[in-house]
Amino acid sequence: MAGPRITVVGSVNLDLVVRCEALPQPGETVTGASLERFPGGKGANQAVACSRLGAAVTFVGAVGRDPFADEALVGLREAGVELEFRGTDEPTGTALITVDSGGETTIVVSPGANRLVGGFDLAPSDAVLCQQEIPDEAVIAAWEQASGLFCLNAAPARRIPVDPDLAVVNRFELESLARTDGLVALTLGAEGAVLLEDGEEVARAVPPKVDAVDGTAAGDAFTACLLVSLLEGRDRDEALARACAAGALAASRLGAQPSLPTADEVDAILGA
Ligand code: ADP
């Protein structure tokens, strides 16, 4: 069976990471380890996640005309995602990340080209998936053009400008949802997730126990897996259980895109 067709309209970043003993205080300079560079951005992460889970994915975004662009897109290319991106005069989106020896981080995101996502003309697909690292106008345009299901992961937290069919939020992002007529998935970290319809709980799932080493992209894996599972026609309980398993797998591995699981890995951890 061919997988569902999903269009992701979202952000792509290059994550620049420096590990150091202790995070610098304002005005302080500390010496860190060698610079590490990883493709990231919630849009790109979720597009890669959907593709690993068996969907045919198109990613619509924007990058700069700079050497960071190719590096930021490498994960999408390796995952076989079709790319429709604008080259802009803004720099490619960048996240400047410092990590101390205890895993505490500081992150400054420079959206750059992600601020210019827009002006697209979406081909029909089974679903359109957005996050909030692009302008509201781009989210609204994607919502207006969506021919199938519209799913919004309301991260980072900001008042959402549309009424999605499916919204995915964590505890902090819940307040950004004024009200939606659709389904709302609320993620609760290691406790799992609940699915709400008209404010009423319609499903609840607990993730398999894992040794959590890095929560980065757990929400991205969850969102992608919930959407793909629902589009595959799985019932709500099964879709939510699979999404929780995907989030747990991502939390049990280091990094963002490298930690995103395949459908086979989700089957395996659920004992299917
Ligand atoms: P976000 O990273 O967006 O805040 P969560 O931390 O709620 O999202 O994680 C998303 C999902 O990933 C959770 O619903 C859960 O299924 C899974 N998950 C996250 N952290 C853990 C963990 N420590 N152990 C098991 N599963 C986890």
Short mmCIF file of C-alpha atoms and ligand atoms in Angstrom, two decimals:
data_model
loop_
_atom_site.label_atom_id
_atom_site.label_comp_id
_atom_site.label_asym_id
_atom_site.label_seq_id
_atom_site.Cartn_x
_atom_site.Cartn_y
_atom_site.Cartn_z
CA MET A 1 0.00 0.00 0.00
CA ALA A 2 1.35 3.43 -0.88
CA GLY A 3 1.72 5.64 2.18
CA PRO A 4 -0.29 8.81 2.69
CA ARG A 5 0.79 11.99 0.91
CA ILE A 6 1.73 14.74 3.35
CA THR A 7 2.81 18.32 2.64
CA VAL A 8 4.83 19.93 5.41
CA VAL A 9 4.99 23.74 5.31
CA GLY A 10 7.58 24.71 7.88
CA SER A 11 11.00 25.71 9.12
CA VAL A 12 14.42 24.38 8.33
CA ASN A 13 17.46 25.33 10.41
CA LEU A 14 21.08 24.47 10.80
CA ASP A 15 21.70 23.73 14.49
CA LEU A 16 25.16 24.89 15.64
CA VAL A 17 26.00 23.19 18.93
CA VAL A 18 28.87 23.81 21.33
CA ARG A 19 29.25 21.72 24.46
CA CYS A 20 30.90 23.37 27.45
CA GLU A 21 31.47 22.62 31.12
CA ALA A 22 29.25 25.45 32.38
CA LEU A 23 27.05 27.85 30.39
CA PRO A 24 28.51 31.38 30.19
CA GLN A 25 26.97 34.11 32.34
CA PRO A 26 26.09 37.41 30.57
CA GLY A 27 29.40 39.09 29.66
CA GLU A 28 31.42 35.94 30.34
CA THR A 29 33.42 33.99 27.75
CA VAL A 30 33.92 30.26 28.19
CA THR A 31 35.85 27.79 26.07
CA GLY A 32 33.81 24.91 24.68
CA ALA A 33 34.38 21.75 22.66
CA SER A 34 34.51 21.65 18.84
CA LEU A 35 31.52 23.03 16.98
CA GLU A 36 28.94 20.44 15.89
CA ARG A 37 26.43 21.10 13.08
CA PHE A 38 23.11 19.31 12.62
CA PRO A 39 20.16 19.78 10.29
CA GLY A 40 17.09 20.87 12.29
CA GLY A 41 14.00 23.03 12.45
CA LYS A 42 10.64 21.62 13.52
CA GLY A 43 9.29 21.61 9.97
CA ALA A 44 12.24 19.69 8.57
CA ASN A 45 12.30 17.29 11.54
CA GLN A 46 8.61 16.46 11.14
CA ALA A 47 8.97 16.04 7.37
CA VAL A 48 11.83 13.57 7.91
CA ALA A 49 9.78 11.80 10.60
CA CYS A 50 6.73 11.42 8.32
CA SER A 51 8.93 10.04 5.56
CA ARG A 52 10.60 7.44 7.84
CA LEU A 53 7.11 6.37 8.91
CA GLY A 54 6.18 5.58 5.31
CA ALA A 55 4.51 8.76 4.03
CA ALA A 56 5.30 10.42 0.68
CA VAL A 57 6.36 13.86 1.84
CA THR A 58 6.76 17.26 0.19
CA PHE A 59 8.49 19.96 2.23
CA VAL A 60 7.72 23.61 1.50
CA GLY A 61 10.07 26.10 3.13
CA ALA A 62 12.74 28.73 2.60
CA VAL A 63 16.53 28.86 2.92
CA GLY A 64 19.23 31.44 2.25
CA ARG A 65 21.63 31.50 -0.67
CA ASP A 66 24.48 30.45 1.59
CA PRO A 67 26.54 27.34 2.42
CA PHE A 68 24.33 26.56 5.44
CA ALA A 69 21.39 25.82 3.14
CA ASP A 70 22.81 22.57 1.73
CA GLU A 71 23.78 21.36 5.18
CA ALA A 72 20.36 22.20 6.62
CA LEU A 73 18.59 20.31 3.80
CA VAL A 74 20.76 17.20 3.87
CA GLY A 75 18.47 15.25 6.25
CA LEU A 76 15.42 15.99 4.10
CA ARG A 77 17.28 14.90 0.96
CA GLU A 78 18.53 11.67 2.58
CA ALA A 79 14.99 10.85 3.72
CA GLY A 80 13.72 11.18 0.13
CA VAL A 81 11.53 14.20 0.86
CA GLU A 82 10.52 16.24 -2.17
CA LEU A 83 11.70 19.82 -1.72
CA GLU A 84 9.94 23.00 -2.77
CA PHE A 85 11.88 25.77 -1.16
CA ARG A 86 12.50 29.38 -1.84
CA GLY A 87 16.04 30.69 -2.03
CA THR A 88 16.02 34.06 -0.25
CA ASP A 89 18.45 36.87 0.53
CA GLU A 90 17.97 36.20 4.25
CA PRO A 91 20.45 33.76 5.81
CA THR A 92 19.37 30.14 6.29
CA GLY A 93 17.65 29.70 9.67
CA THR A 94 20.12 28.92 12.43
CA ALA A 95 19.86 27.76 16.03
CA LEU A 96 22.82 28.65 18.28
CA ILE A 97 22.86 26.05 21.03
CA THR A 98 25.13 25.68 24.05
CA VAL A 99 24.93 22.56 26.19
CA ASP A 100 26.56 22.21 29.61
CA SER A 101 27.90 19.03 31.21
CA GLY A 102 24.55 18.40 32.88
CA GLY A 103 22.61 18.67 29.61
CA GLU A 104 21.22 22.13 30.39
CA THR A 105 20.96 24.28 27.24
CA THR A 106 20.62 27.82 26.03
CA ILE A 107 19.21 28.25 22.54
CA VAL A 108 18.97 31.33 20.36
CA VAL A 109 17.04 30.77 17.13
CA SER A 110 17.69 33.13 14.23
CA PRO A 111 14.76 32.40 11.89
CA GLY A 112 16.35 34.13 8.87
CA ALA A 113 14.81 32.71 5.70
CA ASN A 114 12.04 30.97 7.69
CA ARG A 115 10.51 34.43 8.09
CA LEU A 116 9.99 34.50 4.34
CA VAL A 117 8.09 31.21 3.95
CA GLY A 118 5.06 32.05 1.84
CA GLY A 119 3.92 32.62 -1.72
CA PHE A 120 3.44 28.88 -2.26
CA ASP A 121 0.83 27.04 -4.23
CA LEU A 122 0.22 23.64 -2.62
CA ALA A 123 -0.56 20.59 -4.74
CA PRO A 124 -3.36 18.36 -3.37
CA SER A 125 -2.32 15.93 -0.62
CA ASP A 126 -3.94 13.83 2.11
CA ALA A 127 -2.76 16.26 4.79
CA VAL A 128 -0.91 19.51 5.34
CA LEU A 129 1.24 19.75 8.47
CA CYS A 130 2.54 23.02 9.97
CA GLN A 131 4.33 24.20 13.11
CA GLN A 132 4.79 27.74 14.39
CA GLU A 133 8.38 28.51 13.36
CA ILE A 134 7.08 30.27 10.23
CA PRO A 135 4.93 33.43 9.98
CA ASP A 136 1.22 33.26 10.86
CA GLU A 137 0.43 34.33 7.27
CA ALA A 138 2.17 31.19 5.98
CA VAL A 139 0.24 28.96 8.42
CA ILE A 140 -3.03 30.64 7.35
CA ALA A 141 -2.21 30.22 3.65
CA ALA A 142 -1.38 26.54 4.19
CA TRP A 143 -4.62 26.03 6.11
CA GLU A 144 -6.65 27.77 3.38
CA GLN A 145 -5.02 25.66 0.67
CA ALA A 146 -5.17 22.31 2.47
CA SER A 147 -7.21 19.84 0.43
CA GLY A 148 -7.15 17.11 3.10
CA LEU A 149 -6.61 17.13 6.84
CA PHE A 150 -4.88 20.18 8.35
CA CYS A 151 -2.64 19.40 11.31
CA LEU A 152 -0.86 22.02 13.42
CA ASN A 153 1.80 21.34 16.02
CA ALA A 154 1.42 24.55 18.05
CA ALA A 155 5.13 24.81 18.84
CA PRO A 156 6.70 27.10 19.81
CA ALA A 157 3.79 28.34 21.92
CA ARG A 158 1.95 31.22 20.28
CA ARG A 159 -1.73 31.96 19.78
CA ILE A 160 -2.72 29.80 16.85
CA PRO A 161 -4.15 31.69 13.86
CA VAL A 162 -6.30 28.88 12.38
CA ASP A 163 -8.75 26.16 13.38
CA PRO A 164 -6.93 22.89 12.62
CA ASP A 165 -8.56 19.47 12.20
CA LEU A 166 -5.82 18.09 14.44
CA ALA A 167 -3.74 20.13 16.88
CA VAL A 168 -0.76 18.74 18.80
CA VAL A 169 0.29 20.64 21.93
CA ASN A 170 2.32 20.03 25.07
CA ARG A 171 1.33 21.35 28.49
CA PHE A 172 2.95 24.75 27.81
CA GLU A 173 1.35 25.12 24.41
CA LEU A 174 -2.17 24.19 25.52
CA GLU A 175 -3.03 27.83 26.26
CA SER A 176 -2.28 28.82 22.64
CA LEU A 177 -5.40 26.94 21.61
CA ALA A 178 -8.28 29.37 21.96
CA ARG A 179 -10.66 26.71 20.76
CA THR A 180 -10.73 24.21 17.97
CA ASP A 181 -13.55 22.07 16.65
CA GLY A 182 -11.09 19.35 15.75
CA LEU A 183 -9.05 16.82 17.66
CA VAL A 184 -6.42 17.97 20.16
CA ALA A 185 -3.54 15.74 21.20
CA LEU A 186 -1.94 16.85 24.47
CA THR A 187 1.50 15.37 25.12
CA LEU A 188 2.63 14.79 28.69
CA GLY A 189 6.29 13.79 28.36
CA ALA A 190 7.05 10.40 29.91
CA GLU A 191 3.41 10.12 31.01
CA GLY A 192 2.26 9.82 27.40
CA ALA A 193 -0.61 11.70 25.79
CA VAL A 194 -4.36 12.22 25.69
CA LEU A 195 -6.60 12.90 22.73
CA LEU A 196 -9.46 15.35 23.21
CA GLU A 197 -12.49 16.06 21.08
CA ASP A 198 -14.63 19.05 22.07
CA GLY A 199 -12.65 19.16 25.31
CA GLU A 200 -13.61 15.54 26.17
CA GLU A 201 -11.00 12.82 26.45
CA VAL A 202 -11.49 10.22 23.69
CA ALA A 203 -8.20 8.29 24.01
CA ARG A 204 -5.20 8.02 26.31
CA ALA A 205 -1.87 6.23 25.86
CA VAL A 206 1.27 5.64 27.89
CA PRO A 207 4.61 5.24 26.09
CA PRO A 208 6.75 2.15 26.46
CA LYS A 209 9.42 2.56 29.15
CA VAL A 210 12.71 3.76 27.69
CA ASP A 211 15.98 5.17 29.01
CA ALA A 212 15.41 8.78 28.03
CA VAL A 213 18.67 10.44 27.00
CA ASP A 214 17.53 13.41 24.90
CA GLY A 215 13.98 14.74 24.58
CA THR A 216 14.86 16.73 21.44
CA ALA A 217 12.42 15.86 18.63
CA ALA A 218 10.21 13.61 20.82
CA GLY A 219 7.34 15.99 20.04
CA ASP A 220 8.27 15.95 16.35
CA ALA A 221 8.24 12.13 16.24
CA PHE A 222 4.94 12.06 18.15
CA THR A 223 3.23 14.59 15.84
CA ALA A 224 4.39 12.87 12.66
CA CYS A 225 3.40 9.41 13.88
CA LEU A 226 -0.05 10.48 15.07
CA LEU A 227 -0.79 12.11 11.72
CA VAL A 228 0.57 9.24 9.61
CA SER A 229 -1.26 6.63 11.73
CA LEU A 230 -4.61 8.45 11.46
CA LEU A 231 -4.15 8.86 7.70
CA GLU A 232 -3.42 5.12 7.46
CA GLY A 233 -6.91 4.59 8.86
CA ARG A 234 -5.83 3.28 12.27
CA ASP A 235 -8.31 3.94 15.07
CA ARG A 236 -7.63 6.70 17.61
CA ASP A 237 -6.36 4.41 20.38
CA GLU A 238 -3.90 2.67 18.11
CA ALA A 239 -2.78 5.92 16.47
CA LEU A 240 -2.14 7.52 19.85
CA ALA A 241 -0.26 4.45 21.12
CA ARG A 242 1.95 4.47 18.02
CA ALA A 243 2.61 8.22 18.40
CA CYS A 244 3.64 7.73 22.04
CA ALA A 245 5.95 4.90 21.04
CA ALA A 246 7.54 7.08 18.34
CA GLY A 247 8.07 9.89 20.87
CA ALA A 248 9.62 7.47 23.36
CA LEU A 249 11.99 6.09 20.72
CA ALA A 250 13.12 9.62 19.82
CA ALA A 251 13.63 10.43 23.53
CA SER A 252 15.78 7.32 23.93
CA ARG A 253 18.30 8.47 21.29
CA LEU A 254 20.61 11.45 20.91
CA GLY A 255 19.96 14.27 18.47
CA ALA A 256 16.99 15.43 16.45
CA GLN A 257 16.75 13.95 12.96
CA PRO A 258 18.96 10.90 13.65
CA SER A 259 16.64 9.93 16.54
CA LEU A 260 13.42 9.81 14.49
CA PRO A 261 12.09 6.23 14.23
CA THR A 262 10.89 4.22 11.24
CA ALA A 263 7.52 2.43 11.09
CA ASP A 264 9.31 -0.91 11.64
CA GLU A 265 10.90 0.41 14.82
CA VAL A 266 7.51 1.58 16.11
CA ASP A 267 6.02 -1.86 15.30
CA ALA A 268 8.94 -3.56 17.07
CA ILE A 269 8.69 -1.59 20.32
CA LEU A 270 4.93 -2.16 20.44
CA GLY A 271 5.52 -5.87 19.94
CA ALA A 272 3.47 -5.94 16.73
P1 ADP B 1 7.59 18.11 23.63
O1 ADP B 1 8.99 17.66 23.42
O2 ADP B 1 6.93 18.68 22.40
O3 ADP B 1 7.36 18.94 24.87
P2 ADP B 1 6.77 15.74 25.08
O4 ADP B 1 7.95 15.93 25.97
O5 ADP B 1 5.42 15.73 25.72
O6 ADP B 1 6.75 16.77 23.88
O7 ADP B 1 7.01 14.36 24.31
C1 ADP B 1 6.20 13.93 23.25
C2 ADP B 1 5.91 12.45 23.41
O8 ADP B 1 7.15 11.71 23.40
C3 ADP B 1 5.22 12.10 24.73
O9 ADP B 1 3.81 12.13 24.58
C4 ADP B 1 5.71 10.67 24.97
O10 ADP B 1 4.90 9.75 24.28
C5 ADP B 1 7.11 10.66 24.35
N1 ADP B 1 8.13 10.93 25.40
C6 ADP B 1 8.72 12.08 25.71
N2 ADP B 1 9.59 11.94 26.74
C7 ADP B 1 9.54 10.63 27.10
C8 ADP B 1 10.18 9.83 28.09
N3 ADP B 1 11.07 10.34 28.95
N4 ADP B 1 9.86 8.51 28.15
C9 ADP B 1 8.97 7.96 27.29
N5 ADP B 1 8.34 8.67 26.34
C10 ADP B 1 8.60 9.98 26.23
#
